[in-house]
Amino acid sequence: MKPDVGPKNIGLIGLGLMGRPMGMNLIKAGYALTVWNRSASRAEELVAAGARLAKSPEEVAAASDFLLTMVSDPPAIEEVLWGPGGAMQALKRGSIYMDSSTISPALARKIAAACAERGVRFLDAPVTGGDWGAKKGELLFMIGGDAETVKEAEPIIGVMGKKWFHLGPHGAGQTIKLAMNLILALQVDALAEALALVTRAGIQGEKLVEVLQSSMARSGVLDVKAPNLLKGEYVPSFPLRLMHKDLGLALDLANQLGVKGAAKEDLDYSAVMKFWKK
């Protein structure tokens, strides 16, 4: 079925763990999809489903009313946009470009400025939900940019995601994503260490999870990660190198903003005690 609203021709650059299933959902929704990936073999599944494989990012951009990028890190997005055969030079005036990679807010604003010079509307829209969410079309998008552009992009976003938040101007989506991944990384680390603690003490890990699920510590991380940890199964869903990258970006942002680790003398212990007494 052909979509009856929004841009019809979509370009997708980046066909990794997340990009491929996002692209497949776009094809299933009836969009004409042009794709490119540094390793062309990763495009085979999408091409078999009806996508057209381009020879360069530039060719993808030239064919698209709506361009989506989903690549691994800041150097990758800069190469895709401004490297040889880069997409930026071919973006159509009046088109929408949405980047769902996780990069720095500063780079998102740099891209937005470059797009504005070409009359292109830009959204920084990183996602969460894992590859399982990408496959089901149930990702969550965190979006920075113009509200009117978000509105126009919603039919496409809705094919890939179950929920999206317009969080503010360019860079806002990336800022929220880095803050969220900082929390998720700490949660997974804490869960792993806590399970190691109780099992070394001779107590079943399931007991800890049972209590956590009924307490203030309950979280979506427990639903997704605890079953695998308890079985000793570590099914890849997000590369460790990318989480390391995201934490590095969060630390860089904190340093730029002057956010430091709280010194002991700066902590308001009276406020903390009041909170726990409630």
Short mmCIF file of C-alpha atoms in Angstrom, two decimals:
data_model
loop_
_atom_site.label_atom_id
_atom_site.label_comp_id
_atom_site.label_asym_id
_atom_site.label_seq_id
_atom_site.Cartn_x
_atom_site.Cartn_y
_atom_site.Cartn_z
CA MET A 1 0.00 0.00 0.00
CA LYS A 2 1.40 3.41 -0.99
CA PRO A 3 1.50 6.05 1.75
CA ASP A 4 -0.95 8.90 1.14
CA VAL A 5 0.69 11.47 3.42
CA GLY A 6 4.16 12.88 3.85
CA PRO A 7 7.23 12.50 1.61
CA LYS A 8 7.06 9.48 -0.68
CA ASN A 9 10.72 8.89 -1.55
CA ILE A 10 12.88 8.02 1.42
CA GLY A 11 16.64 7.57 1.59
CA LEU A 12 18.30 5.49 4.30
CA ILE A 13 22.02 5.54 5.02
CA GLY A 14 23.33 3.04 7.56
CA LEU A 15 22.09 -0.55 7.46
CA GLY A 16 23.38 -2.01 10.69
CA LEU A 17 21.59 -3.60 13.62
CA MET A 18 18.99 -0.83 13.73
CA GLY A 19 18.97 0.58 10.20
CA ARG A 20 18.04 -2.62 8.40
CA PRO A 21 14.82 -3.36 10.33
CA MET A 22 13.88 0.34 10.23
CA GLY A 23 14.25 0.21 6.46
CA MET A 24 12.21 -2.98 6.21
CA ASN A 25 9.32 -1.36 8.06
CA LEU A 26 9.43 1.60 5.67
CA ILE A 27 9.24 -0.76 2.67
CA LYS A 28 6.33 -2.64 4.25
CA ALA A 29 4.54 0.68 4.71
CA GLY A 30 4.79 1.30 0.96
CA TYR A 31 7.55 3.89 0.79
CA ALA A 32 10.00 3.96 -2.11
CA LEU A 33 13.35 3.40 -0.40
CA THR A 34 16.86 4.12 -1.65
CA VAL A 35 19.67 2.80 0.56
CA TRP A 36 23.42 2.93 0.98
CA ASN A 37 25.83 1.29 3.39
CA ARG A 38 29.60 1.21 3.52
CA SER A 39 29.40 -2.60 3.31
CA ALA A 40 27.03 -3.12 0.40
CA SER A 41 26.28 -6.72 1.40
CA ARG A 42 24.20 -5.43 4.30
CA ALA A 43 21.71 -4.02 1.80
CA GLU A 44 20.85 -7.40 0.28
CA GLU A 45 17.78 -8.07 2.46
CA LEU A 46 16.32 -4.63 1.76
CA VAL A 47 17.08 -4.80 -1.96
CA ALA A 48 15.35 -8.17 -2.14
CA ALA A 49 12.32 -6.53 -0.51
CA GLY A 50 12.23 -3.74 -3.09
CA ALA A 51 14.77 -1.09 -2.06
CA ARG A 52 17.14 0.47 -4.57
CA LEU A 53 20.86 0.34 -3.73
CA ALA A 54 22.70 3.59 -4.41
CA LYS A 55 26.40 3.90 -5.15
CA SER A 56 27.04 6.74 -2.68
CA PRO A 57 25.42 8.82 0.08
CA GLU A 58 25.19 11.64 -2.46
CA GLU A 59 23.07 9.49 -4.75
CA VAL A 60 20.75 8.60 -1.86
CA ALA A 61 20.24 12.26 -0.93
CA ALA A 62 19.56 13.26 -4.54
CA ALA A 63 16.80 10.66 -4.79
CA SER A 64 15.09 11.50 -1.49
CA ASP A 65 12.43 13.84 -0.20
CA PHE A 66 13.17 12.49 3.28
CA LEU A 67 16.66 11.33 4.23
CA LEU A 68 17.31 9.19 7.30
CA THR A 69 20.76 8.33 8.63
CA MET A 70 21.52 5.69 11.26
CA VAL A 71 25.28 5.29 11.64
CA SER A 72 27.61 4.35 14.47
CA ASP A 73 29.36 7.49 15.66
CA PRO A 74 30.26 11.15 14.95
CA PRO A 75 33.14 10.37 12.53
CA ALA A 76 30.82 8.11 10.54
CA ILE A 77 28.12 10.77 10.18
CA GLU A 78 30.67 13.41 9.19
CA GLU A 79 32.09 11.08 6.54
CA VAL A 80 28.63 10.30 5.19
CA LEU A 81 27.69 13.96 4.98
CA TRP A 82 30.92 15.73 4.04
CA GLY A 83 33.27 13.01 2.82
CA PRO A 84 33.80 12.07 -0.86
CA GLY A 85 30.40 11.48 -2.42
CA GLY A 86 28.79 12.91 0.71
CA ALA A 87 25.06 13.46 1.09
CA MET A 88 25.07 17.10 2.22
CA GLN A 89 25.90 18.49 -1.23
CA ALA A 90 22.94 16.68 -2.82
CA LEU A 91 20.17 17.29 -0.28
CA LYS A 92 17.11 18.74 -1.99
CA ARG A 93 15.85 22.19 -1.04
CA GLY A 94 12.63 21.75 0.95
CA SER A 95 13.42 18.16 1.90
CA ILE A 96 13.65 16.79 5.44
CA TYR A 97 16.78 15.20 6.82
CA MET A 98 16.53 13.23 10.08
CA ASP A 99 19.56 11.73 11.81
CA SER A 100 18.82 8.92 14.26
CA SER A 101 22.44 8.18 15.10
CA THR A 102 23.69 9.01 18.59
CA ILE A 103 26.11 11.90 18.26
CA SER A 104 26.98 15.06 20.19
CA PRO A 105 24.47 17.92 20.48
CA ALA A 106 27.13 20.26 19.06
CA LEU A 107 27.48 18.14 15.92
CA ALA A 108 23.69 18.01 15.57
CA ARG A 109 23.62 21.82 15.61
CA LYS A 110 26.45 21.93 13.06
CA ILE A 111 24.44 19.67 10.74
CA ALA A 112 21.32 21.79 11.29
CA ALA A 113 23.21 24.95 10.29
CA ALA A 114 24.59 23.30 7.15
CA CYS A 115 21.11 22.08 6.22
CA ALA A 116 19.60 25.53 6.76
CA GLU A 117 22.08 26.97 4.27
CA ARG A 118 20.69 24.58 1.67
CA GLY A 119 17.02 25.15 2.55
CA VAL A 120 16.76 21.69 4.14
CA ARG A 121 14.86 21.02 7.36
CA PHE A 122 16.77 18.97 9.91
CA LEU A 123 15.78 16.87 12.92
CA ASP A 124 18.14 15.19 15.38
CA ALA A 125 16.14 12.14 16.41
CA PRO A 126 18.13 9.43 18.21
CA VAL A 127 16.21 6.33 19.25
CA THR A 128 15.96 3.78 22.00
CA GLY A 129 14.31 0.38 22.02
CA GLY A 130 17.02 -2.00 20.82
CA ASP A 131 17.02 -4.08 17.68
CA TRP A 132 13.85 -5.83 18.86
CA GLY A 133 12.06 -2.46 18.92
CA ALA A 134 13.41 -1.65 15.47
CA LYS A 135 12.07 -4.93 14.10
CA LYS A 136 8.61 -4.40 15.63
CA GLY A 137 8.41 -0.74 14.66
CA GLU A 138 8.25 0.17 18.34
CA LEU A 139 11.22 2.50 18.76
CA LEU A 140 11.08 5.65 20.87
CA PHE A 141 12.36 8.81 19.17
CA MET A 142 13.87 11.77 21.04
CA ILE A 143 13.64 14.75 18.70
CA GLY A 144 15.25 18.16 18.48
CA GLY A 145 14.22 20.64 15.82
CA ASP A 146 11.29 22.65 14.50
CA ALA A 147 7.80 21.58 15.65
CA GLU A 148 6.32 21.98 12.16
CA THR A 149 9.00 19.71 10.69
CA VAL A 150 8.33 17.10 13.37
CA LYS A 151 4.64 17.22 12.47
CA GLU A 152 5.35 16.65 8.80
CA ALA A 153 7.72 13.77 9.61
CA GLU A 154 5.28 12.01 11.94
CA PRO A 155 3.79 9.63 9.33
CA ILE A 156 7.29 8.27 8.65
CA ILE A 157 8.38 8.26 12.28
CA GLY A 158 5.18 6.40 13.15
CA VAL A 159 6.13 3.53 10.84
CA MET A 160 9.32 2.95 12.83
CA GLY A 161 8.32 4.01 16.33
CA LYS A 162 5.54 3.68 18.85
CA LYS A 163 6.23 7.00 20.57
CA TRP A 164 8.19 10.18 19.97
CA PHE A 165 8.97 13.28 21.98
CA HIS A 166 9.66 16.75 20.60
CA LEU A 167 12.13 17.94 23.22
CA GLY A 168 13.24 21.35 21.98
CA PRO A 169 15.58 22.95 19.43
CA HIS A 170 18.36 21.22 17.51
CA GLY A 171 20.58 19.23 19.86
CA ALA A 172 17.84 18.59 22.43
CA GLY A 173 17.19 15.06 21.16
CA GLN A 174 20.86 14.16 21.42
CA THR A 175 21.17 15.69 24.89
CA ILE A 176 18.29 13.62 26.24
CA LYS A 177 19.59 10.47 24.54
CA LEU A 178 23.05 10.83 26.12
CA ALA A 179 21.53 11.44 29.55
CA MET A 180 19.27 8.41 29.17
CA ASN A 181 22.07 6.11 28.02
CA LEU A 182 24.15 7.25 30.99
CA ILE A 183 21.39 5.98 33.27
CA LEU A 184 20.87 2.74 31.30
CA ALA A 185 24.58 1.91 31.39
CA LEU A 186 24.68 2.38 35.15
CA GLN A 187 21.52 0.29 35.62
CA VAL A 188 22.86 -2.66 33.64
CA ASP A 189 26.21 -2.46 35.42
CA ALA A 190 24.55 -2.27 38.84
CA LEU A 191 22.27 -5.23 38.03
CA ALA A 192 25.19 -7.39 36.94
CA GLU A 193 27.20 -6.54 40.05
CA ALA A 194 24.23 -7.08 42.36
CA LEU A 195 23.54 -10.52 40.85
CA ALA A 196 27.20 -11.44 41.28
CA LEU A 197 26.98 -10.38 44.92
CA VAL A 198 23.92 -12.42 45.85
CA THR A 199 24.93 -15.53 43.93
CA ARG A 200 28.39 -15.50 45.53
CA ALA A 201 26.54 -15.35 48.87
CA GLY A 202 24.71 -18.55 47.93
CA ILE A 203 21.35 -16.97 47.15
CA GLN A 204 19.52 -17.49 43.87
CA GLY A 205 19.62 -14.46 41.60
CA GLU A 206 15.92 -14.94 40.92
CA LYS A 207 15.25 -13.95 44.53
CA LEU A 208 16.92 -10.59 44.03
CA VAL A 209 15.03 -9.93 40.80
CA GLU A 210 11.74 -10.88 42.46
CA VAL A 211 12.30 -8.33 45.19
CA LEU A 212 13.51 -5.65 42.76
CA GLN A 213 10.41 -6.07 40.60
CA SER A 214 8.25 -5.28 43.65
CA SER A 215 10.29 -2.32 44.86
CA MET A 216 11.26 1.23 43.88
CA ALA A 217 14.16 -0.31 41.94
CA ARG A 218 11.79 -1.79 39.37
CA SER A 219 12.67 -0.83 35.78
CA GLY A 220 12.39 -1.84 32.16
CA VAL A 221 16.03 -2.94 32.32
CA LEU A 222 14.96 -5.76 34.64
CA ASP A 223 12.31 -6.94 32.18
CA VAL A 224 14.76 -7.11 29.29
CA LYS A 225 18.15 -7.89 30.84
CA ALA A 226 17.47 -9.90 34.00
CA PRO A 227 16.18 -13.07 32.25
CA ASN A 228 19.32 -13.28 30.11
CA LEU A 229 21.69 -12.56 33.00
CA LEU A 230 20.02 -15.20 35.16
CA LYS A 231 20.49 -17.80 32.41
CA GLY A 232 24.03 -16.68 31.62
CA GLU A 233 22.97 -15.83 28.07
CA TYR A 234 24.47 -12.66 26.67
CA VAL A 235 22.62 -12.19 23.41
CA PRO A 236 24.08 -9.19 21.53
CA SER A 237 21.60 -6.33 21.27
CA PHE A 238 23.82 -3.25 21.52
CA PRO A 239 27.61 -3.25 20.96
CA LEU A 240 29.66 -2.39 24.03
CA ARG A 241 31.86 -0.11 21.92
CA LEU A 242 28.83 2.03 21.11
CA MET A 243 27.80 2.36 24.75
CA HIS A 244 31.41 3.31 25.53
CA LYS A 245 31.12 5.94 22.79
CA ASP A 246 27.86 7.27 24.21
CA LEU A 247 29.30 7.55 27.72
CA GLY A 248 32.27 9.41 26.29
CA LEU A 249 29.93 11.84 24.53
CA ALA A 250 27.97 12.33 27.76
CA LEU A 251 31.19 13.06 29.66
CA ASP A 252 32.32 15.51 26.97
CA LEU A 253 28.96 17.29 27.16
CA ALA A 254 29.16 17.47 30.95
CA ASN A 255 32.60 19.05 30.72
CA GLN A 256 31.37 21.57 28.14
CA LEU A 257 28.46 22.53 30.37
CA GLY A 258 30.54 22.70 33.52
CA VAL A 259 28.70 19.81 35.16
CA LYS A 260 31.09 18.30 37.69
CA GLY A 261 30.76 15.41 40.11
CA ALA A 262 29.22 16.84 43.26
CA ALA A 263 31.80 17.53 45.95
CA LYS A 264 30.99 16.17 49.39
CA GLU A 265 30.64 19.64 50.85
CA ASP A 266 28.14 20.59 48.13
CA LEU A 267 25.65 17.85 48.99
CA ASP A 268 22.54 18.99 50.82
CA TYR A 269 22.24 16.12 53.31
CA SER A 270 19.23 17.72 55.02
CA ALA A 271 17.26 17.59 51.75
CA VAL A 272 18.27 13.95 51.21
CA MET A 273 17.18 12.99 54.70
CA LYS A 274 13.85 14.77 54.28
CA PHE A 275 13.25 12.82 51.08
CA TRP A 276 13.85 9.43 52.70
CA LYS A 277 11.72 10.28 55.74
CA LYS A 278 8.64 10.97 53.62
#
